[in-house]
Structure formats: structure tokens, C-alpha cells
Amino acid sequence: MNSRYDLLYHELLMRDQEHILRFYHELSDGSRKMLLDQIESMDWARLQRLTKEALGKEASVPGELSPMEAYPWDTYSPEEKRYFEELGWSKLRMGKVAAIVAAGGQGSRLGHPGPKGTFSIGLPSGKSLFQLQAERLLNLAARAGCPIPWCIMTSPDNHEETVRFFENHRYFGYSPKDLFFFIQGELPALDEQGKVLLAEKDRLNLSPSGNGEAFLALERSGILQELKKRGVEWLFYYNIDNAIIKIADPRFVGVAAHYSHPIATKAAYKVSPEEKVGILCKREGRPAVLEYTEVPFFLTQQRDADGKYLYGLGNLSIHLFQMDFVERHLSHPLSYHAAHKKLQTVDEAGHVMMPESPNGYKLEQFIFDYFPLADEMTVLVMDRMEEFAPVKNKTGEDSPETARRQVLDVHKRWRQAAGVDTGNWSDDKLEISPLDSYAGEGLEPPAE
Ligand code: UTP
């Protein structure tokens, strides 16, 4: 027996994970080496700690909850709106804002074979999510007269393909010196008992460890330091799968800079108390996002004097973090959540199988777990139709179909507001390039 095997077997035995070597003796030399390399690269003591923490959590006790103060954009006067917008533009002109996109997820519900950013929601132009986002940023940067650093978080699984996609498309016109790719980490997926799952006889089932890793991974890659050197003050964080995201929105930047809390977030009122999105509120007096299931039913029904649900602020995953705050809290350990998922594994005979229903857990950190570390947060309430078109599922709600419909509806509203006559063209064929308009501006027909 080789001693490397013995050592690792012993380590796994101590952690009650030795089952992952059960097919070892059937494997070729190459596969044996691959599996042992993978096992050796893991921090098994850490994994044991995280597993205990994530799977051992008591059924959620929300603690003392109170509503979060929020500022609806609509309630500002035209002068205030102009002031915020100008303040935001001044930050962009001075290069104080960088964008970070979490694009390391597996997108398993969508089922697209490549990285989600390479997916096209079927707009007439056929543009991918990455291209739509690149063009929005290019539009802003051109008007600001200053480049906007764009940081793309990938996973070990999709990194190469993501970078190749950008190379093959000449970075969509983005200057490579303002484009930063960085890789997040992975953790093994677990079965219902906390045992590590094999994806194949010779390979662990690894998955990216959540979007909450973004800042640490940014720091590990040296990019955070580079942004700091460039004088960046605000990090605009968003998820890759929002087809209508207004990246680095000057209005939002202006509002965040004005109130100057360590974090700002864009929110939208939930359509109904039952809608399945995380809720922004205060927990034990600190900003927090709660699962919709964590808020007691009677609280979900309470309304304010204007009829708005007190606990109806939906989290859209659109945030601005102050650089200082991020640096101060980098070493704060965010907790791990166990997400119940369908995970590829092998059966006792060693056959690869994909279950019909969730069979285990992925361990993930969430970016919003930074919120309670801020004493106060700025919450800007926007019109969700203009801000949030998530692409999560293959069909049905939050699918390419709903996102495409929403983007085209927004473009139609912009055209109508600008008085554009589109003749007999069908709305389904009329798309506005983000290079031409960021948020509906500049579409007015020239005066006769
Ligand atoms: P989701 O929770 O929707 O997960 O991620 P997902 O991986 O994209 O999709 P499913 O659940 O497998 O269908 C929300 C955002 O966080 C990013 C995703 O890319 C998406 O932008 N994310 C998620 C990461 O960047 N890393 C992760 O480890 C997990």
C-alpha cells in the first residue's frame, strides 16, 4: 500500500469521510493520483468545522425584528433627484466606483451548459448577459470620461471558459486593463448526513462556496489593492443573472455618497407578502436580510400609514459597499449556509447518478451577511420593473422568457416617454442597445 494513500485514508477516517476512497482500488493509476491530489488539497479540519456549523444550525430564530428605513426614489423632488444624480456622476468622473459581478455560480436551475454570463435571453440582438453589461458600463464610462474597473468573479469550474468568451469577443470593447477576472474557492458538496459526495468514482463533487466570498477572493487576487491604488471608494456589487441591471447607476451612487453609510442597497417592494425573496429589515437593531420564511406571518401582514408592507422590502442583490468598510471587515468570518440541492453523485455500484429531488447540501456564504456589520445602511427603493429581471429558471417565473419580456417592455416605455414613433414595427423586434441609452435618455427624435 502506498504511504500517501495511507496518510490520507487516516486523515479521512478521523473525519468520518473515508468512504470517498471506496473505489480507489478499482481506479487506474492516473485516476488514483487525481483523487489523492484532490483530497490532499482540501483543508479537512476546516471542512469539518463548517459542516458542523452549517448543518447544525437550529431552525431559524429571527430574534427581535424591526422595519428598515428606506428612501423611495419617487418621493424625492426634481431638485433632489438632480442633486443625487450629479453627485453620482461626479464620483464616476473621478473614478471612485468599480463594479463587481458575482458570476461564479453553477446556474444549475437554468441548465445552460456554459457560464451564465455567456447566456443570451433571446433579445433580437442575441446579446449575452456579459455583453449587455459590458455595453452599459461602456456607455457610463464614455459619458463620465473615466473608465470603470469591472471585476468578474468566476469559479475554478467556469473561469477559463469565461475568459475565453471575453477574448473571443474582443472584450466587448472593454479595455483589458480595466477588466479583472478573479476566481473564488470551492467546497465539497455533502449528503444529508454531512458526508462528502463523489461526483464520479475518482472525483469529489465540488461547488463554489457562495457569493459572500467575493471580497476575500478579490483581495487574494491582489485586485482589491489595485482598486485602492486607483482611488476607488465604492464597490458596486451585483449578480450576473439580472438582465436589466443598471450597473454603477449614477443615481444610486449619488444617494449612497450623500448618506455615506458603509453600505447602500437598492430594494423594491415585494408584490405580495408571499413572494419568495429575501427581506430587508433590522434584526436585533442591525441591518439584515432574512429569508421570507423567517419573518413571522403576522409581521408580514403589517402595513404603514401609506399601505406599504412594513416587512415588504425585497432584496435585489444590488449593493454599494464603501471600500473602507470592506477592508475593515475582510477577515470577519461570514457564516456558511447549507443550500439543499440536487447534486450529482455515484451509487454504491459506482454509477454516476443525478437525483430527481434534492439529495444534499452545498455550503455557501452570502454577500448580505456583511450587512449586520454596518451600523446603518442606505436603502433606496426603485421601480423593480426597471431594475430587476432575474434569470434563474429554464421556464416559468424568473426565466429567460420573463426577463426578455421585461427588457423589451422597459425599452417600449422609454421609447414612448421619448416620443419615438416606431411605425408598424412590432415591440418584440425593437431593442435599445445599452451603448445608445443607459436608462432611456437620449432617445428623443431630433427637432425638425
Ligand atoms: P444563485 O443563488 O442564484 O445560484 O446565485 P446559481 O449558482 O447562479 O444558480 P443555481 O442555484 O445553481 O440555479 C446568485 C448569484 O451569485 C452568484 C451567481 O453566479 C449569481 O450571480 N454566485 C453564486 C457566485 O458567484 N458564486 C457562488 O458560489 C454562488
Short mmCIF file of C-alpha atoms and ligand atoms in Angstrom, two decimals:
data_model
loop_
_atom_site.label_atom_id
_atom_site.label_comp_id
_atom_site.label_asym_id
_atom_site.label_seq_id
_atom_site.Cartn_x
_atom_site.Cartn_y
_atom_site.Cartn_z
CA MET A 1 0.00 0.00 0.00
CA ASN A 2 1.45 3.40 -0.81
CA SER A 3 2.10 5.70 2.11
CA ARG A 4 0.41 8.71 0.57
CA TYR A 5 -2.80 6.72 0.40
CA ASP A 6 -2.35 5.54 3.99
CA LEU A 7 -1.83 9.03 5.31
CA LEU A 8 -4.85 10.44 3.54
CA TYR A 9 -7.00 7.46 4.42
CA HIS A 10 -6.13 8.01 8.06
CA GLU A 11 -6.96 11.74 7.85
CA LEU A 12 -10.34 10.92 6.28
CA LEU A 13 -11.04 8.19 8.82
CA MET A 14 -10.59 10.73 11.60
CA ARG A 15 -13.16 12.98 9.94
CA ASP A 16 -15.57 10.15 9.14
CA GLN A 17 -15.10 10.74 5.39
CA GLU A 18 -13.11 7.65 4.36
CA HIS A 19 -16.00 6.48 2.12
CA ILE A 20 -14.66 8.74 -0.67
CA LEU A 21 -11.82 6.25 -1.17
CA ARG A 22 -14.13 3.26 -1.56
CA PHE A 23 -13.50 2.88 -5.31
CA TYR A 24 -9.78 3.64 -5.07
CA HIS A 25 -8.60 0.08 -5.73
CA GLU A 26 -10.59 -0.13 -8.99
CA LEU A 27 -9.07 3.04 -10.42
CA SER A 28 -6.31 3.46 -12.98
CA ASP A 29 -3.03 4.97 -11.80
CA GLY A 30 -3.96 8.32 -13.32
CA SER A 31 -7.36 8.40 -11.60
CA ARG A 32 -5.84 7.36 -8.27
CA LYS A 33 -3.40 10.23 -8.47
CA MET A 34 -6.15 12.69 -9.41
CA LEU A 35 -8.31 11.67 -6.47
CA LEU A 36 -5.45 11.77 -3.97
CA ASP A 37 -4.37 15.20 -5.27
CA GLN A 38 -7.88 16.48 -4.74
CA ILE A 39 -8.12 15.04 -1.24
CA GLU A 40 -4.70 16.41 -0.33
CA SER A 41 -5.62 19.92 -1.46
CA MET A 42 -8.57 20.10 1.00
CA ASP A 43 -8.45 21.54 4.48
CA TRP A 44 -10.36 18.71 6.15
CA ALA A 45 -10.33 20.22 9.63
CA ARG A 46 -11.89 23.41 8.28
CA LEU A 47 -14.48 21.47 6.30
CA GLN A 48 -15.46 19.55 9.43
CA ARG A 49 -15.92 22.86 11.29
CA LEU A 50 -18.01 24.45 8.52
CA THR A 51 -20.16 21.36 8.12
CA LYS A 52 -20.94 21.30 11.81
CA GLU A 53 -21.77 24.99 11.74
CA ALA A 54 -23.94 24.94 8.60
CA LEU A 55 -25.81 21.66 9.18
CA GLY A 56 -26.05 22.05 12.93
CA LYS A 57 -27.97 25.34 12.80
CA GLU A 58 -31.14 25.35 14.84
CA ALA A 59 -34.37 26.04 12.99
CA SER A 60 -34.11 29.76 12.43
CA VAL A 61 -34.96 32.03 15.36
CA PRO A 62 -35.19 35.51 13.88
CA GLY A 63 -34.70 37.47 17.13
CA GLU A 64 -36.14 40.94 17.54
CA LEU A 65 -37.16 42.36 14.18
CA SER A 66 -37.99 45.92 13.16
CA PRO A 67 -38.63 47.51 9.76
CA MET A 68 -35.77 49.14 7.90
CA GLU A 69 -35.98 52.81 6.98
CA ALA A 70 -35.98 53.23 3.20
CA TYR A 71 -35.98 56.09 0.70
CA PRO A 72 -38.24 55.62 -2.32
CA TRP A 73 -36.66 57.38 -5.32
CA ASP A 74 -40.13 58.56 -6.39
CA THR A 75 -40.59 60.63 -3.27
CA TYR A 76 -37.58 62.87 -3.94
CA SER A 77 -38.26 66.27 -5.51
CA PRO A 78 -36.89 67.01 -9.00
CA GLU A 79 -34.17 69.18 -7.40
CA GLU A 80 -33.14 66.39 -5.04
CA LYS A 81 -33.06 63.91 -7.90
CA ARG A 82 -30.83 66.22 -9.92
CA TYR A 83 -28.56 66.73 -6.93
CA PHE A 84 -28.15 62.97 -6.33
CA GLU A 85 -27.58 62.25 -9.99
CA GLU A 86 -24.94 64.96 -10.28
CA LEU A 87 -23.23 63.73 -7.12
CA GLY A 88 -23.15 60.20 -8.60
CA TRP A 89 -21.74 61.46 -11.89
CA SER A 90 -19.04 63.38 -10.06
CA LYS A 91 -17.95 60.13 -8.36
CA LEU A 92 -17.88 58.35 -11.72
CA ARG A 93 -15.93 61.19 -13.32
CA MET A 94 -13.33 60.91 -10.55
CA GLY A 95 -13.03 57.13 -10.94
CA LYS A 96 -14.40 56.43 -7.47
CA VAL A 97 -16.62 53.49 -8.46
CA ALA A 98 -15.75 49.92 -9.50
CA ALA A 99 -18.20 47.16 -10.44
CA ILE A 100 -18.01 43.60 -9.14
CA VAL A 101 -20.16 40.86 -10.58
CA ALA A 102 -20.71 37.51 -8.91
CA ALA A 103 -20.51 35.12 -11.87
CA GLY A 104 -19.14 32.06 -10.14
CA GLY A 105 -22.45 30.27 -9.58
CA GLN A 106 -23.30 26.99 -11.28
CA GLY A 107 -26.63 28.15 -12.69
CA SER A 108 -27.96 24.64 -12.29
CA ARG A 109 -31.63 25.67 -12.46
CA LEU A 110 -31.14 27.42 -15.80
CA GLY A 111 -29.28 24.44 -17.22
CA HIS A 112 -27.17 26.49 -19.67
CA PRO A 113 -24.01 24.46 -20.43
CA GLY A 114 -21.60 27.43 -20.12
CA PRO A 115 -21.07 30.23 -17.59
CA LYS A 116 -24.35 32.12 -17.03
CA GLY A 117 -22.86 35.36 -18.33
CA THR A 118 -22.46 33.75 -21.76
CA PHE A 119 -26.20 33.06 -21.92
CA SER A 120 -28.45 35.02 -24.29
CA ILE A 121 -32.03 35.62 -23.09
CA GLY A 122 -33.17 35.77 -26.73
CA LEU A 123 -33.32 39.52 -27.38
CA PRO A 124 -33.39 40.44 -31.08
CA SER A 125 -29.65 41.27 -30.92
CA GLY A 126 -28.87 37.87 -29.36
CA LYS A 127 -26.50 39.61 -26.92
CA SER A 128 -25.26 37.63 -23.93
CA LEU A 129 -25.66 38.85 -20.35
CA PHE A 130 -21.95 39.73 -20.33
CA GLN A 131 -22.30 41.82 -23.48
CA LEU A 132 -25.36 43.72 -22.22
CA GLN A 133 -23.48 44.53 -19.02
CA ALA A 134 -20.23 45.48 -20.74
CA GLU A 135 -22.11 47.89 -23.00
CA ARG A 136 -23.94 49.52 -20.12
CA LEU A 137 -20.66 50.15 -18.37
CA LEU A 138 -19.05 51.44 -21.56
CA ASN A 139 -21.90 53.89 -22.03
CA LEU A 140 -21.43 55.29 -18.50
CA ALA A 141 -17.64 55.37 -18.72
CA ALA A 142 -17.75 57.26 -22.04
CA ARG A 143 -20.09 59.87 -20.61
CA ALA A 144 -18.10 60.14 -17.39
CA GLY A 145 -14.86 60.42 -19.35
CA CYS A 146 -13.30 57.89 -16.99
CA PRO A 147 -13.03 54.09 -17.19
CA ILE A 148 -14.94 51.96 -14.69
CA PRO A 149 -12.98 48.94 -13.43
CA TRP A 150 -15.08 45.81 -13.91
CA CYS A 151 -14.23 42.80 -11.72
CA ILE A 152 -15.69 39.45 -12.68
CA MET A 153 -15.77 36.70 -10.08
CA THR A 154 -15.57 33.24 -11.63
CA SER A 155 -15.21 29.75 -10.16
CA PRO A 156 -12.47 27.18 -10.84
CA ASP A 157 -15.09 25.44 -12.96
CA ASN A 158 -16.05 28.30 -15.28
CA HIS A 159 -13.00 30.59 -15.17
CA GLU A 160 -11.25 29.52 -18.35
CA GLU A 161 -14.45 29.48 -20.37
CA THR A 162 -15.40 32.93 -19.11
CA VAL A 163 -12.04 34.45 -20.01
CA ARG A 164 -12.08 32.74 -23.41
CA PHE A 165 -15.55 34.12 -24.10
CA PHE A 166 -14.32 37.65 -23.47
CA GLU A 167 -11.20 37.09 -25.58
CA ASN A 168 -13.25 35.69 -28.45
CA HIS A 169 -15.48 38.77 -28.36
CA ARG A 170 -12.60 41.24 -28.03
CA TYR A 171 -13.76 42.05 -24.53
CA PHE A 172 -16.89 43.65 -26.00
CA GLY A 173 -14.88 46.82 -26.46
CA TYR A 174 -13.76 46.96 -22.82
CA SER A 175 -10.13 47.83 -22.27
CA PRO A 176 -8.41 44.72 -20.83
CA LYS A 177 -6.58 46.93 -18.35
CA ASP A 178 -9.91 47.84 -16.74
CA LEU A 179 -11.19 44.29 -16.74
CA PHE A 180 -10.28 41.98 -13.85
CA PHE A 181 -11.12 38.29 -13.59
CA PHE A 182 -10.71 36.60 -10.24
CA ILE A 183 -11.51 33.10 -9.02
CA GLN A 184 -13.46 32.16 -5.94
CA GLY A 185 -12.97 28.99 -3.94
CA GLU A 186 -14.85 25.70 -3.84
CA LEU A 187 -16.03 23.30 -1.17
CA PRO A 188 -17.19 19.69 -1.38
CA ALA A 189 -20.93 19.10 -1.52
CA LEU A 190 -22.39 16.96 1.26
CA ASP A 191 -25.10 14.35 1.52
CA GLU A 192 -27.93 14.68 4.04
CA GLN A 193 -25.70 13.24 6.77
CA GLY A 194 -22.81 15.61 6.10
CA LYS A 195 -20.72 13.07 4.17
CA VAL A 196 -18.74 14.40 1.22
CA LEU A 197 -20.22 13.41 -2.15
CA LEU A 198 -18.26 11.95 -5.02
CA ALA A 199 -19.23 13.30 -8.45
CA GLU A 200 -17.51 10.29 -10.02
CA LYS A 201 -15.50 7.38 -8.62
CA ASP A 202 -12.31 9.43 -8.88
CA ARG A 203 -13.58 12.97 -8.26
CA LEU A 204 -15.22 14.86 -5.40
CA ASN A 205 -18.35 16.88 -6.11
CA LEU A 206 -17.03 20.41 -5.58
CA SER A 207 -19.11 23.56 -5.84
CA PRO A 208 -18.31 27.26 -5.49
CA SER A 209 -18.67 28.42 -1.93
CA GLY A 210 -21.13 31.27 -2.39
CA ASN A 211 -21.14 34.90 -3.50
CA GLY A 212 -20.19 36.02 0.03
CA GLU A 213 -16.64 35.12 -0.86
CA ALA A 214 -16.39 37.98 -3.36
CA PHE A 215 -14.35 40.43 -1.29
CA LEU A 216 -11.95 37.86 0.12
CA ALA A 217 -11.32 36.44 -3.33
CA LEU A 218 -10.85 39.97 -4.66
CA GLU A 219 -8.25 40.60 -2.02
CA ARG A 220 -6.49 37.25 -2.55
CA SER A 221 -6.13 38.08 -6.23
CA GLY A 222 -4.50 41.46 -5.48
CA ILE A 223 -7.28 43.31 -7.32
CA LEU A 224 -8.66 45.00 -4.22
CA GLN A 225 -5.26 46.63 -3.67
CA GLU A 226 -5.17 47.71 -7.32
CA LEU A 227 -8.62 49.32 -6.99
CA LYS A 228 -7.49 51.11 -3.87
CA LYS A 229 -4.41 52.40 -5.69
CA ARG A 230 -6.72 53.77 -8.35
CA GLY A 231 -8.65 55.67 -5.67
CA VAL A 232 -11.86 53.61 -5.80
CA GLU A 233 -14.21 54.44 -2.89
CA TRP A 234 -17.32 52.44 -3.75
CA LEU A 235 -17.68 48.81 -4.85
CA PHE A 236 -20.88 48.19 -6.79
CA TYR A 237 -21.81 44.53 -6.29
CA TYR A 238 -24.42 42.69 -8.38
CA ASN A 239 -25.41 39.22 -9.59
CA ILE A 240 -24.70 38.13 -13.16
CA ASP A 241 -28.27 36.96 -13.71
CA ASN A 242 -30.09 40.30 -13.60
CA ALA A 243 -30.78 41.00 -17.28
CA ILE A 244 -31.64 44.65 -16.71
CA ILE A 245 -29.10 45.61 -14.08
CA LYS A 246 -28.12 49.31 -14.04
CA ILE A 247 -24.50 48.80 -13.13
CA ALA A 248 -22.91 51.69 -11.22
CA ASP A 249 -26.15 53.68 -11.59
CA PRO A 250 -25.23 57.37 -11.01
CA ARG A 251 -28.46 57.98 -9.06
CA PHE A 252 -27.72 55.13 -6.69
CA VAL A 253 -24.09 56.18 -6.32
CA GLY A 254 -25.25 59.72 -5.54
CA VAL A 255 -27.73 58.61 -2.89
CA ALA A 256 -25.15 56.28 -1.30
CA ALA A 257 -22.48 59.00 -1.29
CA HIS A 258 -24.89 61.55 0.19
CA TYR A 259 -25.95 59.43 3.17
CA SER A 260 -22.46 57.96 3.39
CA HIS A 261 -23.37 54.81 5.31
CA PRO A 262 -20.92 51.91 4.78
CA ILE A 263 -23.41 50.01 2.60
CA ALA A 264 -26.26 51.03 0.33
CA THR A 265 -28.71 48.72 -1.37
CA LYS A 266 -31.40 49.05 -3.99
CA ALA A 267 -34.65 47.42 -2.94
CA ALA A 268 -38.14 47.02 -4.33
CA TYR A 269 -41.43 46.41 -2.59
CA LYS A 270 -42.47 42.78 -2.81
CA VAL A 271 -45.51 42.16 -4.99
CA SER A 272 -47.15 40.23 -2.16
CA PRO A 273 -46.11 39.10 1.34
CA GLU A 274 -45.86 35.58 -0.07
CA GLU A 275 -43.34 36.45 -2.78
CA LYS A 276 -40.23 34.32 -2.32
CA VAL A 277 -37.48 36.91 -1.99
CA GLY A 278 -35.27 37.81 0.95
CA ILE A 279 -36.49 40.71 3.09
CA LEU A 280 -34.52 43.73 4.23
CA CYS A 281 -35.16 44.65 7.82
CA LYS A 282 -33.40 45.14 11.13
CA ARG A 283 -32.58 42.21 13.34
CA GLU A 284 -31.56 42.99 16.89
CA GLY A 285 -31.25 46.59 15.68
CA ARG A 286 -28.78 45.80 12.88
CA PRO A 287 -29.37 45.73 9.11
CA ALA A 288 -30.11 42.24 7.82
CA VAL A 289 -31.61 40.17 5.04
CA LEU A 290 -33.97 37.45 6.19
CA GLU A 291 -35.40 34.57 4.25
CA TYR A 292 -39.07 35.27 3.57
CA THR A 293 -39.86 32.16 5.66
CA GLU A 294 -38.08 33.61 8.70
CA VAL A 295 -40.47 36.52 9.20
CA PRO A 296 -43.48 35.56 11.36
CA PHE A 297 -46.73 35.60 9.39
CA PHE A 298 -48.40 38.37 11.43
CA LEU A 299 -45.46 40.70 10.78
CA THR A 300 -45.62 40.08 7.04
CA GLN A 301 -49.18 41.45 7.09
CA GLN A 302 -48.42 44.72 8.89
CA ARG A 303 -48.61 47.91 6.82
CA ASP A 304 -47.50 51.50 7.32
CA ALA A 305 -49.72 54.60 7.02
CA ASP A 306 -49.31 54.56 3.20
CA GLY A 307 -50.45 50.95 2.98
CA LYS A 308 -46.95 49.58 2.28
CA TYR A 309 -45.97 46.32 3.97
CA LEU A 310 -43.58 47.09 6.83
CA TYR A 311 -41.62 43.93 6.03
CA GLY A 312 -42.11 44.12 2.28
CA LEU A 313 -38.69 45.39 1.16
CA GLY A 314 -37.29 42.78 -1.20
CA ASN A 315 -33.53 42.29 -1.54
CA LEU A 316 -32.46 42.67 -5.20
CA SER A 317 -28.76 41.88 -4.64
CA ILE A 318 -27.72 45.32 -5.90
CA HIS A 319 -25.37 46.88 -3.39
CA LEU A 320 -22.72 49.53 -2.92
CA PHE A 321 -20.02 48.90 -0.33
CA GLN A 322 -17.57 51.53 0.85
CA MET A 323 -14.00 50.42 0.24
CA ASP A 324 -13.00 51.29 3.85
CA PHE A 325 -15.77 49.12 5.23
CA VAL A 326 -14.78 46.18 3.04
CA GLU A 327 -11.14 46.43 4.08
CA ARG A 328 -12.06 46.63 7.75
CA HIS A 329 -14.23 43.53 7.62
CA LEU A 330 -12.33 41.31 5.23
CA SER A 331 -11.17 39.00 7.97
CA HIS A 332 -14.61 38.75 9.58
CA PRO A 333 -15.72 35.13 9.18
CA LEU A 334 -19.11 35.07 7.46
CA SER A 335 -21.17 32.07 8.42
CA TYR A 336 -21.95 29.25 5.98
CA HIS A 337 -25.46 28.39 4.84
CA ALA A 338 -26.44 24.92 3.71
CA ALA A 339 -28.40 25.09 0.45
CA HIS A 340 -30.48 21.96 -0.18
CA LYS A 341 -29.88 20.93 -3.82
CA LYS A 342 -29.96 18.13 -6.39
CA LEU A 343 -26.33 17.01 -6.58
CA GLN A 344 -24.59 14.60 -8.88
CA THR A 345 -23.15 11.59 -7.10
CA VAL A 346 -22.31 7.90 -7.58
CA ASP A 347 -24.37 4.98 -6.33
CA GLU A 348 -22.95 2.01 -4.45
CA ALA A 349 -22.03 0.31 -7.73
CA GLY A 350 -20.11 3.43 -8.77
CA HIS A 351 -22.59 4.59 -11.43
CA VAL A 352 -22.94 8.33 -11.84
CA MET A 353 -26.45 9.47 -10.94
CA MET A 354 -28.40 12.74 -10.91
CA PRO A 355 -31.27 12.59 -8.41
CA GLU A 356 -34.84 13.76 -9.13
CA SER A 357 -35.03 15.70 -5.87
CA PRO A 358 -32.52 17.39 -3.54
CA ASN A 359 -30.16 14.83 -2.01
CA GLY A 360 -27.64 17.00 -0.22
CA TYR A 361 -26.19 20.38 0.55
CA LYS A 362 -23.85 22.97 -0.91
CA LEU A 363 -22.13 25.18 1.64
CA GLU A 364 -22.32 28.85 0.74
CA GLN A 365 -21.52 32.27 2.16
CA PHE A 366 -23.86 35.13 1.22
CA ILE A 367 -22.77 38.68 0.47
CA PHE A 368 -25.64 40.11 2.54
CA ASP A 369 -24.14 38.62 5.68
CA TYR A 370 -21.90 41.70 5.68
CA PHE A 371 -24.97 43.87 6.37
CA PRO A 372 -25.16 43.35 10.17
CA LEU A 373 -21.56 44.58 10.40
CA ALA A 374 -22.70 48.06 9.34
CA ASP A 375 -24.37 50.26 11.97
CA GLU A 376 -26.60 51.82 9.34
CA MET A 377 -27.41 51.20 5.69
CA THR A 378 -28.94 53.31 2.95
CA VAL A 379 -31.93 51.64 1.31
CA LEU A 380 -33.07 53.15 -1.97
CA VAL A 381 -36.41 51.87 -3.23
CA MET A 382 -36.72 51.71 -7.00
CA ASP A 383 -39.25 50.53 -9.56
CA ARG A 384 -38.49 46.85 -9.80
CA MET A 385 -39.60 46.63 -13.45
CA GLU A 386 -36.75 48.99 -14.38
CA GLU A 387 -34.14 47.33 -12.18
CA PHE A 388 -34.61 43.63 -11.71
CA ALA A 389 -35.12 40.87 -14.28
CA PRO A 390 -33.62 37.72 -12.77
CA VAL A 391 -32.76 34.75 -14.97
CA LYS A 392 -32.87 31.74 -12.66
CA ASN A 393 -35.06 29.02 -14.17
CA LYS A 394 -35.29 27.40 -17.58
CA THR A 395 -39.01 28.16 -17.85
CA GLY A 396 -41.80 29.78 -15.83
CA GLU A 397 -41.07 32.57 -13.37
CA ASP A 398 -37.64 34.27 -13.38
CA SER A 399 -36.79 32.64 -16.70
CA PRO A 400 -35.24 33.91 -19.97
CA GLU A 401 -38.79 34.40 -21.27
CA THR A 402 -39.90 36.67 -18.37
CA ALA A 403 -36.60 38.59 -18.44
CA ARG A 404 -36.77 39.15 -22.22
CA ARG A 405 -40.39 40.33 -21.96
CA GLN A 406 -39.44 42.72 -19.19
CA VAL A 407 -36.43 44.19 -21.03
CA LEU A 408 -38.49 44.77 -24.16
CA ASP A 409 -41.34 46.33 -22.12
CA VAL A 410 -38.91 48.71 -20.46
CA HIS A 411 -37.49 49.68 -23.85
CA LYS A 412 -41.00 50.29 -25.12
CA ARG A 413 -41.74 52.60 -22.17
CA TRP A 414 -38.52 54.51 -22.83
CA ARG A 415 -39.48 54.98 -26.48
CA GLN A 416 -42.95 56.13 -25.56
CA ALA A 417 -41.61 58.60 -22.98
CA ALA A 418 -39.21 59.98 -25.58
CA GLY A 419 -41.99 60.25 -28.18
CA VAL A 420 -40.34 57.86 -30.64
CA ASP A 421 -42.63 56.81 -33.48
CA THR A 422 -41.85 53.19 -34.30
CA GLY A 423 -44.39 52.86 -37.11
CA ASN A 424 -45.53 49.31 -37.73
CA TRP A 425 -42.59 47.66 -36.02
CA SER A 426 -43.55 45.01 -33.52
CA ASP A 427 -42.41 45.69 -29.93
CA ASP A 428 -40.78 42.25 -29.92
CA LYS A 429 -38.32 43.38 -32.57
CA LEU A 430 -37.36 46.70 -31.03
CA GLU A 431 -34.45 46.60 -28.65
CA ILE A 432 -32.38 49.55 -27.47
CA SER A 433 -28.63 48.99 -27.29
CA PRO A 434 -27.12 49.83 -23.91
CA LEU A 435 -24.45 51.67 -25.92
CA ASP A 436 -27.16 54.08 -27.10
CA SER A 437 -29.09 54.54 -23.88
CA TYR A 438 -28.35 53.60 -20.28
CA ALA A 439 -31.74 54.38 -18.75
CA GLY A 440 -33.94 55.76 -21.51
CA GLU A 441 -32.03 59.02 -22.05
CA GLY A 442 -31.04 60.38 -25.44
CA LEU A 443 -33.81 58.72 -27.44
CA GLU A 444 -35.74 61.86 -28.35
CA PRO A 445 -36.07 62.33 -32.12
CA PRO A 446 -34.08 65.35 -33.37
CA ALA A 447 -36.11 68.59 -33.58
CA GLU A 448 -37.39 69.34 -37.11
P1 UTP B 1 -27.79 31.74 -7.11
O1 UTP B 1 -28.04 31.54 -5.69
O2 UTP B 1 -28.94 32.12 -7.96
O3 UTP B 1 -27.07 30.46 -7.65
O4 UTP B 1 -26.66 32.84 -7.24
P2 UTP B 1 -26.62 29.99 -9.12
O5 UTP B 1 -25.43 29.15 -8.88
O6 UTP B 1 -26.44 31.14 -10.06
O7 UTP B 1 -27.83 29.15 -9.66
P3 UTP B 1 -28.42 27.72 -9.20
O8 UTP B 1 -28.89 27.91 -7.78
O9 UTP B 1 -27.33 26.71 -9.34
O10 UTP B 1 -29.53 27.52 -10.16
C1 UTP B 1 -26.87 34.22 -7.13
C2 UTP B 1 -25.67 34.92 -7.73
O11 UTP B 1 -24.50 34.59 -7.00
C3 UTP B 1 -23.53 34.06 -7.88
C4 UTP B 1 -24.27 33.53 -9.07
O12 UTP B 1 -23.43 33.46 -10.22
C5 UTP B 1 -25.38 34.56 -9.18
O13 UTP B 1 -24.92 35.73 -9.82
N1 UTP B 1 -22.77 33.03 -7.17
C6 UTP B 1 -23.42 32.03 -6.52
C7 UTP B 1 -21.40 33.08 -7.19
O14 UTP B 1 -20.79 33.99 -7.81
N2 UTP B 1 -20.72 32.12 -6.52
C8 UTP B 1 -21.33 31.13 -5.85
O15 UTP B 1 -20.64 30.29 -5.25
C9 UTP B 1 -22.72 31.08 -5.84
#
